[in-house]
Short mmCIF file of C-alpha atoms and ligand atoms in Angstrom, two decimals:
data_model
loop_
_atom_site.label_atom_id
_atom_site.label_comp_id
_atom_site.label_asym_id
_atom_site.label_seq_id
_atom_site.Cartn_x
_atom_site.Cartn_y
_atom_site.Cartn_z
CA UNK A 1 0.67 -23.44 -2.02
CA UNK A 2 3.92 -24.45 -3.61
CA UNK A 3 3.31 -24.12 -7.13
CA UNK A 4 5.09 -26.18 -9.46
CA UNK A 5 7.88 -26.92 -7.18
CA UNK A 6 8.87 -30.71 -6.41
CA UNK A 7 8.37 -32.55 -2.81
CA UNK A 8 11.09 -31.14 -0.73
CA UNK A 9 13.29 -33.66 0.95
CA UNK A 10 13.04 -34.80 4.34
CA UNK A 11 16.46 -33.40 5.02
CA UNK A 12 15.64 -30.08 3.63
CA UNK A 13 12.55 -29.77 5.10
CA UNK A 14 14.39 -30.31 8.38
CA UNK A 15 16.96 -27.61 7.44
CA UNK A 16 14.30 -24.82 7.30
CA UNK A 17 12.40 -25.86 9.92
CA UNK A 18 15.72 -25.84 11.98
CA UNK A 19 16.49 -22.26 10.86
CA UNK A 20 13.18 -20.69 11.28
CA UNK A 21 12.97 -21.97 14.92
CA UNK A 22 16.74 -21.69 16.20
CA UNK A 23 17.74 -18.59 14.31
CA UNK A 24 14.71 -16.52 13.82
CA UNK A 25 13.12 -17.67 16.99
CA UNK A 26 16.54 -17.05 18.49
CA UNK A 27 16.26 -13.25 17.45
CA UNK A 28 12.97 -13.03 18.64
CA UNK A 29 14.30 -13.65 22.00
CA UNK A 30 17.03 -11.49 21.35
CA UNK A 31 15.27 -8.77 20.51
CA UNK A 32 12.00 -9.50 22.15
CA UNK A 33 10.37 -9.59 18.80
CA UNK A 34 7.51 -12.46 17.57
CA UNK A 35 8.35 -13.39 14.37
CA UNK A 36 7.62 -17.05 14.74
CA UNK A 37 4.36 -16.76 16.31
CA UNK A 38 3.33 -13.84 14.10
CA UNK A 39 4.42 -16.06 11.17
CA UNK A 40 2.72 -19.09 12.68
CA UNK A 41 -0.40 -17.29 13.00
CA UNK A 42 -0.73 -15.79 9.49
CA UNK A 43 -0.03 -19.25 7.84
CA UNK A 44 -3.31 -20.30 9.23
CA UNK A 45 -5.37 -16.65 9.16
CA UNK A 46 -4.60 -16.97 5.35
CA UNK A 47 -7.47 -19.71 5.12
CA UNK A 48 -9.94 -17.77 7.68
CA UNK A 49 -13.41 -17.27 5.89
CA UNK A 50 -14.03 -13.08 4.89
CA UNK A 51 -16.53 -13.20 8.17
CA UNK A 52 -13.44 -14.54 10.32
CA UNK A 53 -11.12 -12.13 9.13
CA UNK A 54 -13.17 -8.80 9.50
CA UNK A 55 -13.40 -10.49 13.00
CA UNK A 56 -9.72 -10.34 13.67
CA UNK A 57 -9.62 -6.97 12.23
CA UNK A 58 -12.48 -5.55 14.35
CA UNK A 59 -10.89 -7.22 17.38
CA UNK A 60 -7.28 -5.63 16.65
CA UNK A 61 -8.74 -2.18 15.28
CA UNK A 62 -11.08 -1.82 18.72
CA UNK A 63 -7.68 -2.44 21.00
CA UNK A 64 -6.05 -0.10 18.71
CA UNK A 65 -8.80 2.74 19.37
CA UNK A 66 -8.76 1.99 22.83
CA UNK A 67 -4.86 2.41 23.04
CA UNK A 68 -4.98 5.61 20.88
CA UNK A 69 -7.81 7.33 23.16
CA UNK A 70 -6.13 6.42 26.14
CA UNK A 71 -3.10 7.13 25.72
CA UNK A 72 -1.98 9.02 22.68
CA UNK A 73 -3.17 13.13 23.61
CA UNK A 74 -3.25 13.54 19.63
CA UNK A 75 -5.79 11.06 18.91
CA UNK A 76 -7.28 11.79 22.87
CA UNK A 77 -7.88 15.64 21.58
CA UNK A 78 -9.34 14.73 17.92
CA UNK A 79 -11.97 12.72 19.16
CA UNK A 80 -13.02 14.30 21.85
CA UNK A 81 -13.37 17.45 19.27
CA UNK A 82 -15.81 16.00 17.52
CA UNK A 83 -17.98 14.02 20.09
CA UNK A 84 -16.55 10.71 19.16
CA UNK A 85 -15.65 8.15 21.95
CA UNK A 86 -13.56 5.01 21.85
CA UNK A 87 -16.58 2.90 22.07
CA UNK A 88 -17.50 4.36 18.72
CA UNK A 89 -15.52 2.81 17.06
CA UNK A 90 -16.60 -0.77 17.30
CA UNK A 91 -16.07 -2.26 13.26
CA UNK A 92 -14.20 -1.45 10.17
CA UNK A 93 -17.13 0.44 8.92
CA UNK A 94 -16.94 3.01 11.88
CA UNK A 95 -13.42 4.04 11.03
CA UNK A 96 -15.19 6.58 8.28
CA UNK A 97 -16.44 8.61 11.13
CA UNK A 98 -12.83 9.20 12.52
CA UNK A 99 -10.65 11.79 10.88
CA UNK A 100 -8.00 11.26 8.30
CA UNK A 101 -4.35 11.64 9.22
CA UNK A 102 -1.89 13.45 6.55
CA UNK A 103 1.47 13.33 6.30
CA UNK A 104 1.86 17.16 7.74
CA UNK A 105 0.07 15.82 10.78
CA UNK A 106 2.64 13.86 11.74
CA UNK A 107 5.44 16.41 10.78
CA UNK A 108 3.61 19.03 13.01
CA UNK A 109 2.33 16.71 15.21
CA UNK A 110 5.17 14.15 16.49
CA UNK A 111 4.85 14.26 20.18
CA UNK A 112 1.77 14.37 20.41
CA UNK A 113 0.93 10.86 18.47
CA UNK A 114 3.61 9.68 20.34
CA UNK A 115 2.05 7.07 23.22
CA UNK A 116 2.75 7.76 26.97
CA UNK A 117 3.85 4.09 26.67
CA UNK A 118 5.46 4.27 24.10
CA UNK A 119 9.35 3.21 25.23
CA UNK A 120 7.93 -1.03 26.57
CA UNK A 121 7.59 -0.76 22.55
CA UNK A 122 11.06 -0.61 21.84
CA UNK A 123 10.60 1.77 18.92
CA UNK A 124 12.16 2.07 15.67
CA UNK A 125 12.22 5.49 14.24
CA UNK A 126 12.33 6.43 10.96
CA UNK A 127 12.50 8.88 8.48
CA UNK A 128 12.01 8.59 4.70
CA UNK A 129 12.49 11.72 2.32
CA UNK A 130 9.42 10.86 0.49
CA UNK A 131 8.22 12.25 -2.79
CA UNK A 132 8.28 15.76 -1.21
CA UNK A 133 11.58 15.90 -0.05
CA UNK A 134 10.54 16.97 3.09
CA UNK A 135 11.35 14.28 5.75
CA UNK A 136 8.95 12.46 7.68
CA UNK A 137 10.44 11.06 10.90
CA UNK A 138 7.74 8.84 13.04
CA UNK A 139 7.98 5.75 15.39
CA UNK A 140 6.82 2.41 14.84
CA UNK A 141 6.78 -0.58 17.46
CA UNK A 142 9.47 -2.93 16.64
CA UNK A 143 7.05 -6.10 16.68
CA UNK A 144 5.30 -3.96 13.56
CA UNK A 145 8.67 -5.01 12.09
CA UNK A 146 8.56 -8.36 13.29
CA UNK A 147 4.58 -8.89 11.43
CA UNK A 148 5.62 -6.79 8.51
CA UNK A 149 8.22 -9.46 7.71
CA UNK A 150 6.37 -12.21 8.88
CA UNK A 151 3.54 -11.30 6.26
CA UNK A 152 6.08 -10.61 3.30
CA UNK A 153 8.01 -14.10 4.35
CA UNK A 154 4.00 -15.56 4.03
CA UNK A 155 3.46 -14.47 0.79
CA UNK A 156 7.27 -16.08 -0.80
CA UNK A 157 6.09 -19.15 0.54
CA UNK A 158 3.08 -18.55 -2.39
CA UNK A 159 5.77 -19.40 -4.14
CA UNK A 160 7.12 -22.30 -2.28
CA UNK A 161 9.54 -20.56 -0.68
CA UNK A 162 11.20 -22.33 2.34
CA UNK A 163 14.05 -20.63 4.81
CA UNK A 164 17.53 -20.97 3.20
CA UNK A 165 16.69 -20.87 -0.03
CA UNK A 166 18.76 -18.64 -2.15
CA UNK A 167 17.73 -15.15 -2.32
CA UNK A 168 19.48 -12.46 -4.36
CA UNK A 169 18.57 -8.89 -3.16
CA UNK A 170 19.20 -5.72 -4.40
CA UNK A 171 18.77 -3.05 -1.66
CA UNK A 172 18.44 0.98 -1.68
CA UNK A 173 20.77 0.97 0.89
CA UNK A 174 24.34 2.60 0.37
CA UNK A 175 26.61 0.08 2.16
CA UNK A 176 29.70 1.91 0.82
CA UNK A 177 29.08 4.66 3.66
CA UNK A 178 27.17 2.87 6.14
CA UNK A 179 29.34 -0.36 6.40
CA UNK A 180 27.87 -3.62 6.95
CA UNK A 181 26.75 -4.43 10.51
CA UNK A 182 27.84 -7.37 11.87
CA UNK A 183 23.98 -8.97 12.85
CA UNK A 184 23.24 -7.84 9.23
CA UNK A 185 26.13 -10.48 8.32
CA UNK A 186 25.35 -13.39 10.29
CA UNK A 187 21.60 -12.77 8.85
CA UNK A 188 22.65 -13.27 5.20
CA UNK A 189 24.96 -16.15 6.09
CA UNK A 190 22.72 -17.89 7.65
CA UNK A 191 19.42 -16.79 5.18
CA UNK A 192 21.96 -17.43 2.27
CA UNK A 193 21.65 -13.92 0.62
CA UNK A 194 23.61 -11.93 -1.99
CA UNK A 195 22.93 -8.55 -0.74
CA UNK A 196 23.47 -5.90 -3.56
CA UNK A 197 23.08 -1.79 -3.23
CA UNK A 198 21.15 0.11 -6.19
CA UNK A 199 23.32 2.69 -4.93
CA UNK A 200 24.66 4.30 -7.64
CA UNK A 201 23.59 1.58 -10.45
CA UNK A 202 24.95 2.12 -14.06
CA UNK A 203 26.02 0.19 -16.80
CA UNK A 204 29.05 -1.26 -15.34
CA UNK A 205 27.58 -1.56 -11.86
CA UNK A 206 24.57 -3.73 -13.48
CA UNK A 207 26.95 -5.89 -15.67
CA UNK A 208 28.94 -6.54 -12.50
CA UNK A 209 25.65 -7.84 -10.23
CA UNK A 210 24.25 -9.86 -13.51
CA UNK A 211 27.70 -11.85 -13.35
CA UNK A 212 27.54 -12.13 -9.68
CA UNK A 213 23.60 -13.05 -9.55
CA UNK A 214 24.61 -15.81 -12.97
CA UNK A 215 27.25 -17.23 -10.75
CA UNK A 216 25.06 -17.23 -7.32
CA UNK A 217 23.02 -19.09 -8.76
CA UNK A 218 20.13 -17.99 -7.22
CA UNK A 219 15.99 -19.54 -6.06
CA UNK A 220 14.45 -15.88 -5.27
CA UNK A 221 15.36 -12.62 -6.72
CA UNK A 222 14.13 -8.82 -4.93
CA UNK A 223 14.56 -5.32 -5.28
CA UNK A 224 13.62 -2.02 -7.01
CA UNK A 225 12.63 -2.74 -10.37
CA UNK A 226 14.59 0.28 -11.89
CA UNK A 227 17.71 -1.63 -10.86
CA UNK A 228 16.30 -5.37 -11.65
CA UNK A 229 15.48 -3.98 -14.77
CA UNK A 230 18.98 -2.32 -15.69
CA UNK A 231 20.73 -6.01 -14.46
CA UNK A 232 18.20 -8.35 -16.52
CA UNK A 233 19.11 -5.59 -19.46
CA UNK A 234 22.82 -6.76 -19.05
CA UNK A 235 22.09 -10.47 -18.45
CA UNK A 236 20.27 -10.54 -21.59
CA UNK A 237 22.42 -8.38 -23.66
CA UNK A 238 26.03 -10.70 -22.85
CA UNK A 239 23.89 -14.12 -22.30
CA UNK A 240 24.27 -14.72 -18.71
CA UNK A 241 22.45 -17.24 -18.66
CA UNK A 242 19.95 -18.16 -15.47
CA UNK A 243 18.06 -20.94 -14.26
CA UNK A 244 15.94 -21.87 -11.80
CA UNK A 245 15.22 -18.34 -10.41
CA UNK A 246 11.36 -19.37 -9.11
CA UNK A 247 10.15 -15.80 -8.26
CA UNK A 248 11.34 -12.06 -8.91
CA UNK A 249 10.17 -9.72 -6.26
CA UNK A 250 9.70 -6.01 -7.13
CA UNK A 251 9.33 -3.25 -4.33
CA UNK A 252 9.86 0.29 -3.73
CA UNK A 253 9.18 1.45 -6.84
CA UNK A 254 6.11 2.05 -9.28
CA UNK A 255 6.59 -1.53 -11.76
CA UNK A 256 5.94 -0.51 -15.43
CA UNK A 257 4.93 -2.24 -18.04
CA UNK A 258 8.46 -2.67 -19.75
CA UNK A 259 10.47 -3.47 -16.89
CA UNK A 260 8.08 -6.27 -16.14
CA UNK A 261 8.89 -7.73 -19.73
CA UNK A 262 12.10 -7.49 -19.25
CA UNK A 263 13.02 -8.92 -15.90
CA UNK A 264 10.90 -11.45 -17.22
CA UNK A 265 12.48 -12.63 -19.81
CA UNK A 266 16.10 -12.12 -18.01
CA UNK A 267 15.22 -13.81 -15.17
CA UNK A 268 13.25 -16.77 -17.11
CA UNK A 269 10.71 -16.61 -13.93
CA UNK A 270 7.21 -14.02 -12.79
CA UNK A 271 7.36 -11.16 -11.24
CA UNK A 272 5.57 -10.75 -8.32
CA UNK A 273 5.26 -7.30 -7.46
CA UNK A 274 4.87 -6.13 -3.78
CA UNK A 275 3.86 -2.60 -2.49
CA UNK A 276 4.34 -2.04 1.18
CA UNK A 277 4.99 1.11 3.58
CA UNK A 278 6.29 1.53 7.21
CA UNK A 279 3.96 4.47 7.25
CA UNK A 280 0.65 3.53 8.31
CA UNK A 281 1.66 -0.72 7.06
CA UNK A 282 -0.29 -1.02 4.02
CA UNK A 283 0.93 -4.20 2.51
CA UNK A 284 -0.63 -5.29 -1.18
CA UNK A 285 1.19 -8.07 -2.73
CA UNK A 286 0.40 -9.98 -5.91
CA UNK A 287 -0.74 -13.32 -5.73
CA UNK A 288 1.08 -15.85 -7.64
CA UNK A 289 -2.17 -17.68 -8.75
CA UNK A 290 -4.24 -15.29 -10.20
CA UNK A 291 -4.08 -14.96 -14.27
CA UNK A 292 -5.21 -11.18 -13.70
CA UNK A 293 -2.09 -10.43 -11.91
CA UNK A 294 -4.65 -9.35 -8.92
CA UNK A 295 -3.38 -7.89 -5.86
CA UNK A 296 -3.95 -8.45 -2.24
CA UNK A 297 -4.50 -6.11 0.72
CA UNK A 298 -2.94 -8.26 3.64
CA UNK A 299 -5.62 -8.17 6.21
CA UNK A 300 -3.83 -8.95 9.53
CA UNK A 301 -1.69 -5.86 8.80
CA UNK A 302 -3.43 -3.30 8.20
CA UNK A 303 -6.65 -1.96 7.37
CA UNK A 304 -6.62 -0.34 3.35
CA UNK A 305 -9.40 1.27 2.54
CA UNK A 306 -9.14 3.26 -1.41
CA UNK A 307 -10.99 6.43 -1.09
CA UNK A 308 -11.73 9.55 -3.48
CA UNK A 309 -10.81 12.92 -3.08
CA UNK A 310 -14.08 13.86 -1.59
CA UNK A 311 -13.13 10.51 0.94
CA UNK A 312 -15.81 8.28 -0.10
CA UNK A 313 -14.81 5.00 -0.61
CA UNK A 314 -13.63 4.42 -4.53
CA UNK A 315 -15.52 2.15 -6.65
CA UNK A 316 -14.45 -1.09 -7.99
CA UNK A 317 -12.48 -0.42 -11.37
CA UNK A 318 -11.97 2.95 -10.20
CA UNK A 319 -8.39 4.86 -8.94
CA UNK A 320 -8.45 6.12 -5.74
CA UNK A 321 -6.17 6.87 -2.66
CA UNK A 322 -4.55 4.29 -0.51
CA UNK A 323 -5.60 5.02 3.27
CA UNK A 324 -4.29 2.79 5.79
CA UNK A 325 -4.71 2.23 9.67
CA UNK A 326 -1.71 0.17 11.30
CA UNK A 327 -2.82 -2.55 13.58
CA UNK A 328 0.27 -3.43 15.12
CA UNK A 329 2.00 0.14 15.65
CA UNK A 330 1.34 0.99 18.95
CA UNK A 331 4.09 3.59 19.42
CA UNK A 332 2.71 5.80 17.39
CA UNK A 333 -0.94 5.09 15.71
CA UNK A 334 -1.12 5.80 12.25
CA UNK A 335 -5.42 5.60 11.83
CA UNK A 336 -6.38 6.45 8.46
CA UNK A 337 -3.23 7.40 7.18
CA UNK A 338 -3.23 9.25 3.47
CA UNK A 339 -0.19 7.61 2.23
CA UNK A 340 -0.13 9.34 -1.24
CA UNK A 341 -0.38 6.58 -3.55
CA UNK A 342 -3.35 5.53 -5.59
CA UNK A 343 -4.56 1.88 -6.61
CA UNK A 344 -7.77 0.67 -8.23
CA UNK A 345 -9.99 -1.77 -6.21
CA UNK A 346 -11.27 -5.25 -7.64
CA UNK A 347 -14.70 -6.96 -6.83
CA UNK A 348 -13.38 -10.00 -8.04
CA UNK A 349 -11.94 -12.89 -5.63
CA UNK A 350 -9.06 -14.51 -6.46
CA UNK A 351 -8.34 -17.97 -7.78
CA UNK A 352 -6.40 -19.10 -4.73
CA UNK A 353 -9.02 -19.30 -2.48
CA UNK A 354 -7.86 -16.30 -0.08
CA UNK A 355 -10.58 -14.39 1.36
CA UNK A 356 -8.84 -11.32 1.04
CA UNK A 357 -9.35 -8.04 -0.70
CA UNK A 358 -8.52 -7.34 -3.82
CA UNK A 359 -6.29 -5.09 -6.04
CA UNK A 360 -6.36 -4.84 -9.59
CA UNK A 361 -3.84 -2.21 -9.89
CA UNK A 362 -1.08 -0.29 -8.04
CA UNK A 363 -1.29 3.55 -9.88
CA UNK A 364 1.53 5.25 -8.08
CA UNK A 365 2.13 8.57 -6.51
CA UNK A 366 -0.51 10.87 -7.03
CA UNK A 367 2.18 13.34 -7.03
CA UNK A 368 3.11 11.60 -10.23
CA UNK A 369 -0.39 11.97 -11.59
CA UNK A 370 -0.46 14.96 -14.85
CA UNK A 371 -2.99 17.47 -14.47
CA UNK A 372 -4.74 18.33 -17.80
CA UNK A 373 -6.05 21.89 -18.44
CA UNK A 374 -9.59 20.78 -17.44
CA UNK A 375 -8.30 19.93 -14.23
CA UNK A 376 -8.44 16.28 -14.60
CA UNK A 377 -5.38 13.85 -13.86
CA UNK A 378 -4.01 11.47 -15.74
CA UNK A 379 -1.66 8.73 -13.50
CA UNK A 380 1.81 8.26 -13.85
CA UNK A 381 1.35 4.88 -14.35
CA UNK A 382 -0.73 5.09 -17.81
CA UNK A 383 1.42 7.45 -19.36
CA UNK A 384 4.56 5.55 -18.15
CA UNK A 385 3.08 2.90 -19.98
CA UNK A 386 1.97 4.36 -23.34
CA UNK A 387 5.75 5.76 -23.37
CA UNK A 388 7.37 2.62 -23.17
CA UNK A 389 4.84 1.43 -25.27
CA UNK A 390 6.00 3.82 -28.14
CA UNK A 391 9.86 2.96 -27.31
CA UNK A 392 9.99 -0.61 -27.16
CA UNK A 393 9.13 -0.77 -30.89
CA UNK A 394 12.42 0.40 -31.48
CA UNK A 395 15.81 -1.03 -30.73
CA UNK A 396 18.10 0.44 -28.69
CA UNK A 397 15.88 4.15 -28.66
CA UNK A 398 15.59 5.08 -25.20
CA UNK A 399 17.93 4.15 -22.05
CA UNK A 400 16.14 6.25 -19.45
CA UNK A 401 13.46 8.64 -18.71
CA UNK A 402 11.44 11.08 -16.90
CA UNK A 403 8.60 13.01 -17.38
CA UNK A 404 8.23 16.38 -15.45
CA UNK A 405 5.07 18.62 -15.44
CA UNK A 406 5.99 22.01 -14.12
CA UNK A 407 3.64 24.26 -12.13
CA UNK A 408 1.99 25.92 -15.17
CA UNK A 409 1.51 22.45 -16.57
CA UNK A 410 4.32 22.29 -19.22
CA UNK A 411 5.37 18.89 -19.00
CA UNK A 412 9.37 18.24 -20.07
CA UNK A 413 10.43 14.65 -21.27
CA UNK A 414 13.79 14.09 -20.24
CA UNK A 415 15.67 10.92 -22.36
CA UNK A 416 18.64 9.16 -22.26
CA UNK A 417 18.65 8.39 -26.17
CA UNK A 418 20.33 5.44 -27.56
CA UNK A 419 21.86 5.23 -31.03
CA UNK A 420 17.81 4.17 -32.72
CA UNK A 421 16.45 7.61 -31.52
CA UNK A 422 16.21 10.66 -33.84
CA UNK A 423 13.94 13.13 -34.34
CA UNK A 424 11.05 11.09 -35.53
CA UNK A 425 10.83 10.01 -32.05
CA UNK A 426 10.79 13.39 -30.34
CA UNK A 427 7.53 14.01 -32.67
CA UNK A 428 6.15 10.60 -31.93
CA UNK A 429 6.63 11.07 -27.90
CA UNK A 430 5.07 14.58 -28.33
CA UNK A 431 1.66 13.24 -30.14
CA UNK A 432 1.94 10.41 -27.69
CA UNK A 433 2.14 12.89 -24.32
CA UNK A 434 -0.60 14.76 -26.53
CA UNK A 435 -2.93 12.18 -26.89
CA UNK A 436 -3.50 11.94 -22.73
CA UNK A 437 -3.53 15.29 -21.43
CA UNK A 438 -4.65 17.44 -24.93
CA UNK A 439 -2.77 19.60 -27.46
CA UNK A 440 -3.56 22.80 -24.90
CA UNK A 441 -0.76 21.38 -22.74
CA UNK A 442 3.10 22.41 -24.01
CA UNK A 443 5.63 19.49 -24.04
CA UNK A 444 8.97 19.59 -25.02
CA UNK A 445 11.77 16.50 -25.27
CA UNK A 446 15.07 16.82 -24.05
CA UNK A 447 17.84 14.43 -24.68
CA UNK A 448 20.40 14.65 -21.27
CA UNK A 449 23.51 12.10 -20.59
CA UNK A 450 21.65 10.90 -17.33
CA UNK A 451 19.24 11.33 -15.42
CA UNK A 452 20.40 10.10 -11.60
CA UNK A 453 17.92 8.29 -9.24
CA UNK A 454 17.61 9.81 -5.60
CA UNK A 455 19.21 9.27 -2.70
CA UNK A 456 17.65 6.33 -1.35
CA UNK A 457 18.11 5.02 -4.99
CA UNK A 458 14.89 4.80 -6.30
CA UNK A 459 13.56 6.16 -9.34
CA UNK A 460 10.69 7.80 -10.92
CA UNK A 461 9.04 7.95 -14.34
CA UNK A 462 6.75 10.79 -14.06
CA UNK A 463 6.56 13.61 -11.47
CA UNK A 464 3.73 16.56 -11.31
CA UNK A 465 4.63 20.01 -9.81
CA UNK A 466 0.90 21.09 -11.01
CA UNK A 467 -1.09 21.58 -7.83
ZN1 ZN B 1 -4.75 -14.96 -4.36
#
C-alpha cells in the first residue's frame, strides 16, 4: 500500500533493496538477529485471512507455553498450582484460564521468569522507570528486538515508506551524557536519519530542531508528541516552511487532541500514532487508510487482549486494560502481562483489508485516570482533551500543563500561562474539571514558570495519586 506516492524509480528501488539486504541483513549476521526474514514474513502475514492468523498465533502461543512450563520455574510453579498443564493451553481462548502477570511479579519475581536457557537468547535487559517510579528491570530475547522493528518498519511502508528515505527522529534519549556509539552512527548514515534528543526541549531547543528538520528536508518524521508538538509550534510560529514530509510518527507518549492539530498543520502531513512496549510487546499502530483513525493490534507480535477490572474481556466501545502475551520473548515470558494502559476495542474492520484487530482508541495510563467521589474514573485522555478544548479558543493562553489528583482526590491544575490567560480562565478550567468528575471534588489552578518532563523525557497531562 503506497498511498498517494508516485512509481519509484528503478534505480531507487534498487537502492533500498540493496540496503535492506547488505546492511540490515549484514547486522543480522552480525548480531545473529532476523530482521530480514522476520520482515519478509510479516509483509506477506499482513494479507493472511483472520482464520490464518489465529493459526499462527495458536502455533507461536502453544511453543511459547511449552517453553514457559519447561523451562521457566515461575511459570513451571503457577501452573502446576492450579492444575493447569502445558497441553492446556492449546488456542488463544485458553490463555483466560492462565493467571495474569503484574508488574510487581516481575520486580519480585526476576529469576525465577528467567529461562534456564535463557543466555543462546542473547538477552537485552532493560529497565524503564515507568509511571511509578519504581524500576522495572526484565530480559527480552534480542530477536524480540529484531520482530519489534521489523513490524514497526511494516507498518511505514503503509505509508510507502522504502529504506533510505529520510527520516527525522526525535528520541528520549540524552546523547549529551551517553555519547553517540559508533554502530548507532553508521546506522543513521546509512538509514539517512537526523537523530534529535527531547532531552531537555524548550523554546530555544525546539526553534533550533524546526530549523534543522526545515533544512533536512525530511520524507518521515517520529518521536514523542510533547516534543513534535513544541517544534511544529516553532515551525509555524517563524514560517519554516516544510514540504513533502509523507508521515509523522508519534510514540511514547499519550497523543492529545491538540498536539495532533498542530503537528498537523506544521508538518503539512497525518499523524500516525503508534503505541508499543518492550514489556510484554503489545504493538497497536494506526492504519493510514482508515477515515476513523482505527488502530491495529499487530498479530504476529503479540497477543492483546482488553480486559475489565474484574478480567473479563471489555466490550467493543468500551475502555479497558491492555494485557499482552509476548510471542517472541523467550528469555523471559511475559504471558498476560497487565501493562497499565487502557484502550477501547472496535468491532469494526478496517478499510485496508487487514484482518487484524481493531482499536478505536488508545486511553492512556490508568494511573492517569481521575477518580470521582463515587468511585468512578474518568481517563486522562478525555479530560486532556476537554482542557485543550477550552484553551485552544484562545490565543496564546496556555504553554503547558498538568493535571494532578492527590490522594484525597483534590485535583491541582498546574499551567504555564501565556500573555491571553487571566482569571476568566482559571474559572473556566475549574467548571470545565467540574463538569467530569462533580462539584464534590476540590480543584485549584496554579500558574508555575515550568513544569519539566521526566527523565526519559516524556511527558504527562494528567496523573492520579487516588487509589
Ligand atoms: Zn487498516
Amino acid at each position: 500500500m503506497n498511498g498517494n506516492r508516485s512509481v519509484p524509480s528503478r534505480a531507487e528501488r534498487l537502492r533500498a533493496s540493496a540496503t535492506l539486504h547488505v546492511f540490515y541483513g549484514g547486522i543480522d549476521l552480525m548480531v545473529g538477529s532476523r530482521f530480514v526474514p522476520h520482515l519478509r514474513s510479516l509483509e506477506r502475514s499482513q494479507w493472511y485471512s483472520r482464520e490464518a492468523l489465529l493459526d499462527l498465533q495458536n502455533r507461536k502461543l502453544r511453543a511459547l507455553i511449552r517453553h514457559a512450563v519447561d523451562r521457566v520455574p515461575y511459570y513451571e510453579r503457577a501452573f502446576h498450582g492450579i492444575g493447569l498443564s502445558a497441553e492446556d493451553i492449546h488456542s488463544v481462548p485458553d490463555l483466560a484460564n492462565v493467571p495474569i502477570l503484574t508488574r510487581e511479579s516481575v520486580q519480585n519475581h526476576f529469576h525465577d521468569l528467567t529461562s534456564d536457557d535463557w543466555r543462546r537468547r542473547h538477552p537485552v535487559v532493560n529497565a524503564t522507570s515507568g509511571s511509578t517510579g519504581v524500576p522495572l528491570k526484565y530480559l527480552f530475547d534480542r530477536d524480540c528486538v529484531a520482530m519489534g522493528w521489523a513490524c514497526l518498519f511494516r507498518s511505514w511502508e503503509w505509508d510507502g515508506y522504502r529504506m533510505g528515505d529520510r527520516r527525522a527522529l526525535i528520541r528520549g534519549t540524552d546523547f549529551a551524557s551517553k555519547g553517540t556509539p559508533l554502530h548507532e552512527r553508521i546506522r543513521r548514515h546509512v538509514e539517512r536519519n537526523l537523530v534529535l534528543s527531547s532531552h531537555a526541549m524548550g523554546p530555544t531547543q525546539a526553534l533550533q530542531y524546526a530549523r534543522a528538520i526545515s533544512e533536512f528536508r525530511p520524507t518521515y518524521v517520529r518521536g514523542h508528541p510533547s516534543a513534535l508538538a513544541a517544534v511544529g509550534k516553532a515551525m509555524l510560529s517563524n514560517a519554516l516552511a516544510l514540504g513533502g514530509v509523507r508521515a509523522v510518527y508519534t510514540t511514547g507518549e499519550q497523543l492529545t487532541a491538540r498536539q495532533r492539530m498542530l503537528i498537523e498543520q506544521a508538518f503539512r502531513c497525518p499523524v500516525r500514532d503508534q503505541y508499543g512496549l518492550n514489556d510484554g510487546g503489545a504493538l497497536i499502530l494506526q492504519c493510514p487508510a482508515s477515515d476513523a483513525g482505527l488502530y491495529h493490534i499487530i498479530p504476529e507480535r503479540a497477543i492483546v487482549e482488553i480486559l475489565r477490572p474484574d478480567g473479563t474481556p471489555a466490550s467493543p466501545g468500551e475502555a479497558g486494560e491492555i494485557v499482552s502475551t509476548d510471542l517472541h520473548n523467550y528469555a523471559m515470558p511475559f504471558i498476560r502481562y497487565r501493562t497499565g494502559d487502557l484502550a477501547v476495542m472496535e468491532d469494526q474492520q478496517c478499510s485496508c483489508g487487514r484482518e487484524f484487530p481493531t482499536i478505536r482508541r488508545i486511553e492512556g495510563r490508568i494511573i492517569s485516570a481521575v477518580k470521582r467521589r463515587d468511585g468512578t474514573r474518568v481517563t486522562g485522555l478525555v479530560l486532556s482533551d476537554a482542557f485543550e478544548q477550552l484553551v485552544l479558543t484562545r490565543q496564546d493562553c496556555v504553554h503547558q500543563y498538568c493535571i494532578v489528583q492527590n490522594a484525597d482526590l483534590s485535583i491541582r491544575v498546574l499551567v504555564v500561562a501565556g500573555r491571553g490567560y487571566d482569571d476568566t480562565v482559571t474559572n473556566d478550567i475549574k467548571q470545565t474539571i467540574w463538569s467530569h468528575v462533580g462539584k464534590g471534588i476540590d480543584v485549584g489552578v496554579e500558574r508555575v514558570p515550568e513544569i519539566p518532563a521526566s527523565r526519559n523525557g516524556k511527558r504527562r497531562y494528567v496523573v492520579s495519586h487516588a487509589a
